[in-house]
Tab-separated table of C-alpha atoms in Angstrom:
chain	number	residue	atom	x	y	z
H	1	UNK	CA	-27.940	49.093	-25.947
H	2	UNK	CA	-28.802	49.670	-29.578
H	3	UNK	CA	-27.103	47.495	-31.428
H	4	UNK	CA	-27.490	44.347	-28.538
H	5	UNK	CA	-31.019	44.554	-29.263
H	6	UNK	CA	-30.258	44.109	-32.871
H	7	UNK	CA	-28.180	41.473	-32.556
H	8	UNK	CA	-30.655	39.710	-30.048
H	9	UNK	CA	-33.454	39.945	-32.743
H	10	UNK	CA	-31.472	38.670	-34.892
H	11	UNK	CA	-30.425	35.741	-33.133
H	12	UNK	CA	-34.030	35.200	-32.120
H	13	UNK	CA	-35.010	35.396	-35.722
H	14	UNK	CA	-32.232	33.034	-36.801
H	15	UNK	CA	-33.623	30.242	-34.236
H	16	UNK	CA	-37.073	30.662	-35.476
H	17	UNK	CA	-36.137	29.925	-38.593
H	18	UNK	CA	-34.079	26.678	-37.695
H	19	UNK	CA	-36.850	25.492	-35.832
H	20	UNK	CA	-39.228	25.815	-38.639
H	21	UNK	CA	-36.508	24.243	-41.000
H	22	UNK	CA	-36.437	21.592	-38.488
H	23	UNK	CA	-39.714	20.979	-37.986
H	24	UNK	CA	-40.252	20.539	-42.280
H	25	UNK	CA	-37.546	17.978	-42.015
H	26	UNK	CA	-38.845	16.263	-39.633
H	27	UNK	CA	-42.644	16.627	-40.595
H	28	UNK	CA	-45.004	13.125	-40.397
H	29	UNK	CA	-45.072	11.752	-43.900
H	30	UNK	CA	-48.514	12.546	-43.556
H	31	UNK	CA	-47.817	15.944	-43.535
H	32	UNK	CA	-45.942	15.988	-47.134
H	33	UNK	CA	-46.930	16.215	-50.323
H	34	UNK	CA	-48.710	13.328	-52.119
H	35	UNK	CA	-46.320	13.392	-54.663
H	36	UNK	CA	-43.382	13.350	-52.590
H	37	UNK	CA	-44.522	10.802	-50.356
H	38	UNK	CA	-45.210	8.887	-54.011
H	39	UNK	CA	-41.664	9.408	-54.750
H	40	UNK	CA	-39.630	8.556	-51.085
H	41	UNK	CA	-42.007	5.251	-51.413
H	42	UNK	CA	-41.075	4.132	-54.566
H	43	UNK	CA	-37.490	5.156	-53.599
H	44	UNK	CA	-37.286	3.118	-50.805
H	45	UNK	CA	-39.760	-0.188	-52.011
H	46	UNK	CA	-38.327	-0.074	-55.919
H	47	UNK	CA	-35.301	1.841	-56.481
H	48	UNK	CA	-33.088	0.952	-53.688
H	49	UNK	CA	-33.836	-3.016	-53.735
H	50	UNK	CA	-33.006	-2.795	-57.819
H	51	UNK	CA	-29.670	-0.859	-56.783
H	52	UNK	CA	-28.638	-4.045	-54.820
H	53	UNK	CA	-29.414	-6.443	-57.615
H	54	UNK	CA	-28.008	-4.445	-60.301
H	55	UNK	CA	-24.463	-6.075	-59.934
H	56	UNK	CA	-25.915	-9.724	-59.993
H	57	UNK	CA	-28.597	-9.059	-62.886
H	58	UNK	CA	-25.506	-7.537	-65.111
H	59	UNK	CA	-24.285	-10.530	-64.788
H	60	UNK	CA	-26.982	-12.365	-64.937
H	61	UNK	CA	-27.909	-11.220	-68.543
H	62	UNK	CA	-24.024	-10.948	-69.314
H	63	UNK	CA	-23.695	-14.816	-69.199
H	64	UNK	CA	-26.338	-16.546	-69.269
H	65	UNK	CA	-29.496	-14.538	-71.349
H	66	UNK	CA	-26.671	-13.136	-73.958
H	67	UNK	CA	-25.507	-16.623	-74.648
H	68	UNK	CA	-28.722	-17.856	-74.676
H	69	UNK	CA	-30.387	-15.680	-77.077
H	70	UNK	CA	-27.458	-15.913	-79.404
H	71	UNK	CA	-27.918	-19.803	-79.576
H	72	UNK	CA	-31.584	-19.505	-80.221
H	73	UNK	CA	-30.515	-17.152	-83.085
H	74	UNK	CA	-27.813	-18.952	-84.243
H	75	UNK	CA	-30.426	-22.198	-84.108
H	76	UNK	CA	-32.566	-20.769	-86.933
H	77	UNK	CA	-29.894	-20.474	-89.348
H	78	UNK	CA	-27.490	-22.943	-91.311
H	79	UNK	CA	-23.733	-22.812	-92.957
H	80	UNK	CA	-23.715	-23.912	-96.738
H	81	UNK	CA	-20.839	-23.944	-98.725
H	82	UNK	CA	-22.631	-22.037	-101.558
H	83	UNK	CA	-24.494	-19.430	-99.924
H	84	UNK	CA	-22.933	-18.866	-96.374
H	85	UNK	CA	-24.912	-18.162	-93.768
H	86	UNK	CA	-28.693	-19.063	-94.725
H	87	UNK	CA	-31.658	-18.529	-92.504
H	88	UNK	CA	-33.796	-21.436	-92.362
H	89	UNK	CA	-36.669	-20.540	-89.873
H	90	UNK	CA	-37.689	-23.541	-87.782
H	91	UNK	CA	-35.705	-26.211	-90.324
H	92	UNK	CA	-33.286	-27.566	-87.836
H	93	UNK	CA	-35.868	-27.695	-84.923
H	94	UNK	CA	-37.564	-30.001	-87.261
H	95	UNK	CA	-34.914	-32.216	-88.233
H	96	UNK	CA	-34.310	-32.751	-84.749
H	97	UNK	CA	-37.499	-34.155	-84.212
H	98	UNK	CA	-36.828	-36.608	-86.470
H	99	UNK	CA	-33.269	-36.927	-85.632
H	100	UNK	CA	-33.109	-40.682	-84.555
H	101	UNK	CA	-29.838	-40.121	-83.008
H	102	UNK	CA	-31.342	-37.457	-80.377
H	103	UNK	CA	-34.431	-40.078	-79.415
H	104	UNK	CA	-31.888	-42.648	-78.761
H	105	UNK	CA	-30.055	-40.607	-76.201
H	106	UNK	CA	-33.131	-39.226	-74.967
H	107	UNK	CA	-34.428	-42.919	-74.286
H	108	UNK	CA	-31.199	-43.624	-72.233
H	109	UNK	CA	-31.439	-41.072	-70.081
H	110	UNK	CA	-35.147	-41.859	-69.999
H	111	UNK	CA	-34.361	-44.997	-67.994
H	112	UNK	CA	-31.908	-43.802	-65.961
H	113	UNK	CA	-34.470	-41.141	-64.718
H	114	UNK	CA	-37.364	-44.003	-64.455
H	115	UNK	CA	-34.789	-46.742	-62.566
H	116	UNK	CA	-31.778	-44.272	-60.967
H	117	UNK	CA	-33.641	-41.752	-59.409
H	118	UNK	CA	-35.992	-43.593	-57.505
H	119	UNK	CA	-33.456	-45.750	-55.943
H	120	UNK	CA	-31.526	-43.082	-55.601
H	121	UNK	CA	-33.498	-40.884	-53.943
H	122	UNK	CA	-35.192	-43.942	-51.719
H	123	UNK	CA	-31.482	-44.924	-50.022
H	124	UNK	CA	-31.653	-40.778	-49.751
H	125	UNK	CA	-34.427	-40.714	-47.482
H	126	UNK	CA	-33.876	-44.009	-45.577
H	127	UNK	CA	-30.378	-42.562	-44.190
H	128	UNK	CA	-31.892	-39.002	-43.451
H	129	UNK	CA	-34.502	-40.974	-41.438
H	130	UNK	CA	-31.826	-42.821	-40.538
H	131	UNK	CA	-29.772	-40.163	-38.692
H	132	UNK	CA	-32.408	-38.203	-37.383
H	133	UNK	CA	-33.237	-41.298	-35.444
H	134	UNK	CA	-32.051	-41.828	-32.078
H	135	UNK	CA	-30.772	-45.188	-32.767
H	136	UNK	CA	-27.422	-43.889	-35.176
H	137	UNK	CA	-24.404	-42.339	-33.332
H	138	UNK	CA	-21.625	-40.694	-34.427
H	139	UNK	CA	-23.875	-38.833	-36.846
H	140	UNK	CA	-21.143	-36.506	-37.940
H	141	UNK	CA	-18.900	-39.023	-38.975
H	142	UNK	CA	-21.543	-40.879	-41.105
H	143	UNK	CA	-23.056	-37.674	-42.647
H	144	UNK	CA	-19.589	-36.465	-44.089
H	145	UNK	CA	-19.070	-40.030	-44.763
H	146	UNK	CA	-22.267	-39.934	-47.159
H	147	UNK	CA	-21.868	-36.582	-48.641
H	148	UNK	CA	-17.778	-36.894	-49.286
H	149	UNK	CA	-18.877	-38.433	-52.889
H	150	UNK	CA	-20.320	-35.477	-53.642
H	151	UNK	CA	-17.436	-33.259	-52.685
H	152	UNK	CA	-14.889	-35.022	-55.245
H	153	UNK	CA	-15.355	-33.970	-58.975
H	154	UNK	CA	-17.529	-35.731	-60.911
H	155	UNK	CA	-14.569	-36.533	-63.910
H	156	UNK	CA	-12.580	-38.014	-61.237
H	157	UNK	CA	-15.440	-40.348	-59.967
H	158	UNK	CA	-16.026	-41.639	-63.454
H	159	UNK	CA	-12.200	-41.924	-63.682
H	160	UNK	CA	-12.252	-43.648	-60.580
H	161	UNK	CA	-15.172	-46.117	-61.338
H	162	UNK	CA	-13.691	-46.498	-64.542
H	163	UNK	CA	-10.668	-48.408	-63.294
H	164	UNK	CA	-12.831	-49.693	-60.569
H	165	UNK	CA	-15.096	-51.478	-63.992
H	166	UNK	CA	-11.947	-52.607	-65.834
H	167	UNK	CA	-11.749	-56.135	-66.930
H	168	UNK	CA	-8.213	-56.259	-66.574
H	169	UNK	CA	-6.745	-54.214	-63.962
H	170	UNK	CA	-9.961	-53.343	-61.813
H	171	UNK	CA	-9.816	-55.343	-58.423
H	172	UNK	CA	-13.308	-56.613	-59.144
H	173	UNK	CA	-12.040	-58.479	-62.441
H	174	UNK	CA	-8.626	-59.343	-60.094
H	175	UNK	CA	-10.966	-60.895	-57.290
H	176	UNK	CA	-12.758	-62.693	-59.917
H	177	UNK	CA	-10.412	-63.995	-61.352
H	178	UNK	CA	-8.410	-65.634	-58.244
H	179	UNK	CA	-11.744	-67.453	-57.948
H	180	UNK	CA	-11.168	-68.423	-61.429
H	181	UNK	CA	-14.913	-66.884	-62.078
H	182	UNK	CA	-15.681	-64.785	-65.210
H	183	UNK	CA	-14.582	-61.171	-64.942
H	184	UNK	CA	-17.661	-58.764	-63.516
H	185	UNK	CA	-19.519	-57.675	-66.807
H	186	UNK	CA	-19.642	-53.932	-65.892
H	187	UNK	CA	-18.701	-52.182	-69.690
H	188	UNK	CA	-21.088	-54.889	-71.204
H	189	UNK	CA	-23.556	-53.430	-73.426
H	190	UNK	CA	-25.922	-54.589	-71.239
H	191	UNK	CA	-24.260	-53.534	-68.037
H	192	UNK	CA	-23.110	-50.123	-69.398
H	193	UNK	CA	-26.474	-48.154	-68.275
H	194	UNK	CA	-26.390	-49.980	-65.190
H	195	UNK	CA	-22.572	-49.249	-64.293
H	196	UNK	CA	-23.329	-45.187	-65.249
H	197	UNK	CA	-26.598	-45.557	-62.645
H	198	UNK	CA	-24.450	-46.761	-59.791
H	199	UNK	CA	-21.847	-44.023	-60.469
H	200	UNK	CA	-24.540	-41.369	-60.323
H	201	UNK	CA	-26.211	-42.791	-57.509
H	202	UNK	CA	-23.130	-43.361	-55.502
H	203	UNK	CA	-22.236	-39.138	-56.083
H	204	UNK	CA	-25.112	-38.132	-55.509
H	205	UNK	CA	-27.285	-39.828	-52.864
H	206	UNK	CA	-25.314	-37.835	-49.731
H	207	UNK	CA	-26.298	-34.482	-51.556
H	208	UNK	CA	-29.938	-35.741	-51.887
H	209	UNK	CA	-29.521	-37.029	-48.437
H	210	UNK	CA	-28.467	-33.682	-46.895
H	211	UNK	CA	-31.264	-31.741	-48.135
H	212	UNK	CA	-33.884	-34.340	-46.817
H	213	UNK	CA	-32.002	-34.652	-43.332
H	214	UNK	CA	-31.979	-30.503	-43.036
H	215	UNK	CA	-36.004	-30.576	-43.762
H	216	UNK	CA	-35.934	-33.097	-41.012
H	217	UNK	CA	-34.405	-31.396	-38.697
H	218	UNK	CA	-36.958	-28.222	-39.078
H	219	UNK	CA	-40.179	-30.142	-37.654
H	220	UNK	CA	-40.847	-29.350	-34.130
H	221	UNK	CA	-39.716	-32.222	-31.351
H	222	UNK	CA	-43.022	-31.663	-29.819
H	223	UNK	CA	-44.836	-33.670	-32.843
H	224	UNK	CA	-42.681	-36.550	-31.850
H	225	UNK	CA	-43.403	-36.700	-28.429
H	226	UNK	CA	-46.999	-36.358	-28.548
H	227	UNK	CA	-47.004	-39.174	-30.746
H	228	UNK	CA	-44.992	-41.083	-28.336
H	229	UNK	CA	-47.594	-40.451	-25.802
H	230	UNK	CA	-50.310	-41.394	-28.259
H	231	UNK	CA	-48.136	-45.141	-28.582
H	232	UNK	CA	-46.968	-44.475	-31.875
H	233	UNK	CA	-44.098	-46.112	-33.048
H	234	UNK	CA	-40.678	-45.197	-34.549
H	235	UNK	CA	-41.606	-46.691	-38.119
H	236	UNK	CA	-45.325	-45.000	-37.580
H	237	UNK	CA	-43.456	-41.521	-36.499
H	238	UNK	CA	-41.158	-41.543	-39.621
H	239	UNK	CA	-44.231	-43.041	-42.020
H	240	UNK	CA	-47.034	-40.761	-40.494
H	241	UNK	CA	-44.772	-37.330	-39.407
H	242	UNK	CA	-41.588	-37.208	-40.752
H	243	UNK	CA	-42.468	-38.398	-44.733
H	244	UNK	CA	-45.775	-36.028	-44.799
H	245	UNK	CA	-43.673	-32.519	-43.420
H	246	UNK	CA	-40.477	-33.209	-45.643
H	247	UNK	CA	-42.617	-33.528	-48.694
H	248	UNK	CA	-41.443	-30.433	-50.642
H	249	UNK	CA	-37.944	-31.113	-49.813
H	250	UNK	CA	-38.771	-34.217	-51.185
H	251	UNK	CA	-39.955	-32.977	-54.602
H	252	UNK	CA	-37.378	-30.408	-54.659
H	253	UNK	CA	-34.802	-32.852	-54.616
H	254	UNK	CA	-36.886	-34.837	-57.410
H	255	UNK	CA	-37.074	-31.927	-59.755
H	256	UNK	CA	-33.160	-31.513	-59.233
H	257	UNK	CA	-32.526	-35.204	-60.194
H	258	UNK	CA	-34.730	-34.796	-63.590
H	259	UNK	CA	-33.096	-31.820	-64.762
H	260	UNK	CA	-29.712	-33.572	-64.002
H	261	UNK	CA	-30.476	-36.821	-65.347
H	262	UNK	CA	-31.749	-35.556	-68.126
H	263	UNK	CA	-28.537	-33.574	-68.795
H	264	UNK	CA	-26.266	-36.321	-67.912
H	265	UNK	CA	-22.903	-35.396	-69.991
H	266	UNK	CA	-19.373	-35.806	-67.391
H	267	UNK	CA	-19.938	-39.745	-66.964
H	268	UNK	CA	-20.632	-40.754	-70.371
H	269	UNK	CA	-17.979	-38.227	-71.658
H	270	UNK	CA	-15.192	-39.965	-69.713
H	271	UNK	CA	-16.158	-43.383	-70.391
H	272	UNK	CA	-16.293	-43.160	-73.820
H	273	UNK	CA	-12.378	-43.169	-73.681
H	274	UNK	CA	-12.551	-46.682	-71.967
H	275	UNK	CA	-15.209	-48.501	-73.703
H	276	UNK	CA	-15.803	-46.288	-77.058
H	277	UNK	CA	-17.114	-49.002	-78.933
H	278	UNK	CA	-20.466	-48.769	-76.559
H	279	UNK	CA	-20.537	-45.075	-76.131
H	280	UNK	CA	-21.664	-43.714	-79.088
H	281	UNK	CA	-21.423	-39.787	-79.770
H	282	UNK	CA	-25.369	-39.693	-79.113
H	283	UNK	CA	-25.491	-41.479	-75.889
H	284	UNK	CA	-27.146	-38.767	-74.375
H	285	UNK	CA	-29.047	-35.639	-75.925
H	286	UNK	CA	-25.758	-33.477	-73.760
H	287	UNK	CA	-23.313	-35.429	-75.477
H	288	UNK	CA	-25.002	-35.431	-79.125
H	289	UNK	CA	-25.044	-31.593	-78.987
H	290	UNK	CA	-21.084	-31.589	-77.623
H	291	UNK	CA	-20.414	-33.527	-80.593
H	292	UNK	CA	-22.353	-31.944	-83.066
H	293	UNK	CA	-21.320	-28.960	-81.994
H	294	UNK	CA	-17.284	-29.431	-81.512
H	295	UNK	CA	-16.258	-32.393	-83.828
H	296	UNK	CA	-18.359	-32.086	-86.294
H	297	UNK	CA	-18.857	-27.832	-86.465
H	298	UNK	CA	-22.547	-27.755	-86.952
H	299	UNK	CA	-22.778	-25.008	-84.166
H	300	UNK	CA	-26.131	-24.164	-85.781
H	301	UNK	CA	-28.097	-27.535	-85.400
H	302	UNK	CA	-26.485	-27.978	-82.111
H	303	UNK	CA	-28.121	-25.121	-80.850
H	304	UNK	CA	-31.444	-26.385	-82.145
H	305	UNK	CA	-30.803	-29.799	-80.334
H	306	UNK	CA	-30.246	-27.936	-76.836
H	307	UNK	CA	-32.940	-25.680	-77.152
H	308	UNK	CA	-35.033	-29.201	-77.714
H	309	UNK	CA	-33.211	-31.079	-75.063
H	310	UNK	CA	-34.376	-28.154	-72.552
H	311	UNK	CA	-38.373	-27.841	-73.687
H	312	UNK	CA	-38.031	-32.228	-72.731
H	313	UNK	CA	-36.259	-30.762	-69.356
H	314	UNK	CA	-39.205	-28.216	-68.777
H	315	UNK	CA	-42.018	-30.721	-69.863
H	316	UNK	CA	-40.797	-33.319	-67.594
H	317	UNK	CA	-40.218	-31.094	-64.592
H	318	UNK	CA	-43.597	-28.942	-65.353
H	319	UNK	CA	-45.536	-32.480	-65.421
H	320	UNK	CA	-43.707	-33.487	-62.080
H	321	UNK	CA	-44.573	-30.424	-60.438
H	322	UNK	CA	-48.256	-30.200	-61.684
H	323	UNK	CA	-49.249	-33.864	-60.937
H	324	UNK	CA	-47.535	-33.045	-56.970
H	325	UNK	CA	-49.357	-30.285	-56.654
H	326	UNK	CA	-52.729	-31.113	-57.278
H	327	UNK	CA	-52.606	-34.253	-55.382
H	328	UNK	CA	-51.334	-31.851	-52.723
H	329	UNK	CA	-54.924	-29.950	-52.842
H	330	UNK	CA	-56.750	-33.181	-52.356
């Protein structure tokens, strides 16, 4: 009887101290140590998150801040023949400011953003409104219709509007000239800027279009019949509802086209093989910087010109933003 009593202490003693074990385990937070309920909370609300991102902020840094910071490094120095390597400080920022060649291309993209984008993003809106309506059917059909442009690569739309521009063999210059009219002045100089808005437009308007139409479809139905009860019309509903709620959809889309326009490079690029005589190599501050930087080797000062090209970006895009939001507060 002896040694069962033993044992059954000991077996009694054993669960005792599981159940205490236990119950520290499974103690209220409350119950713990400040510092230990410091640590499992900045475990869980810093650590952890910042374990998830890790992969995409290596490489994050890996390709885009490395690169970066070695251009703006590379930007403050020049190649000599005598001398090699030289740093110049803020030289070649400076020269770029009075680099005629970069104002020129900054003045063409200029218009574009001041005549393109507005129209642009104007036939954008119209066919959101457009299909959100209840008077279009088939909506499916027309909105992969409008966004296929965007879907084909940008090289092969200027390809494509390239031959589409030709005085010779484009079907425009073909039609005109079984009318025995004057072929379509397209790759004019004067028509040139024109011809590039129309491609950009015509690529881009279903992308612009999809956003706005997706904004659209977030505002609740019951706006639009209360207004119906109230006699509004369908003009009045899109003018007085629909325009006022997709509003920052509608600047988003706006800050995407400046930043884009203003880095306009894959158009110009490719239509500099069919009308180089109007393309210059500084058509646009993307292109001068290409050039600078991979025909003629002056890596250095086309780093400069980038870095210049993106404070215009930022300014622009700043401006935009600061002018929509505080007519917003009114």
């Amino acid at each position: 009887m002896i040694p069962s009593q033993d044992m059954a202490k000991h077996s009694q003693a054993e669960a005792r101290q599981q159940a205490i074990e236990i119950q520290e385990l499974a103690a209220p937070a409350s119950r713990l140590p400040s510092a230990l309920r410091f640590w499992r909370g900045w475990r869980r609300q810093v650590v952890i998150p910042y374990l998830f991102l890790l992969p995409f902020l290596l490489l994050f840094s890996f390709f885009l801040l490395v690169p970066l910071l070695y251009a703006l490094w590379t930007s403050f120095f020049v190649e000599r023949l005598i001398g090699g390597m030289t740093f110049v400080g803020w030289q070649n920022y400076q020269e770029v400011l009075r680099d005629g060649n970069f104002w020129e291309g900054v003045r063409n993209v200029l218009l574009l953003l001041f005549t393109q984008v507005p129209l642009m993003l104007g036939l954008s809106l119209l066919l959101a409104l457009l299909l959100d309506s209840q008077i279009v059917r088939l909506k499916t059909i027309f909105r992969l219709g409008y966004f296929l442009p965007y879907a084909i690569p940008s090289v092969i739309g200027a390809l494509l509007w390239g031959y589409l521009y030709s005085a010779h063999i484009g079907p425009f210059a073909q039609l005109a000239e079984l009318l025995h009219w004057p072929p379509p002045p397209f790759l004019s100089a004067a028509g040139l800027l024109p011809s590039i808005a129309n491609i950009l437009t015509w690529q881009w308007t279903g992308y612009n279009m999809v956003i706005l139409y997706a904004a659209l479809q977030a505002i609740p139905p019951e706006l639009y019949d209360a207004a119906r009860v109230d006699g509004a019309s369908g003009w009045e509903i899109a003018r007085r509802i629909k325009i006022p709620l997709i509003a920052p959809a509608l600047v988003l889309t706006v800050v995407f086209s400046i930043i884009g326009t203003l880095q306009l490079f894959n158009e110009p690029q490719i239509m500099t093989a069919i009308v180089p005589n109007l393309i210059q190599d500084h058509y646009t501050p993307n292109l001068y910087a290409y050039n600078l930087a991979f025909t003629n080797q002056q890596y250095n000062y086309a780093a400069a010109v980038s870095f210049v090209l993106g404070a215009v970006v930022f300014v622009f895009s700043y401006v935009f933003m600061l002018v929509t939001y505080r007519r917003g507060q009114r």
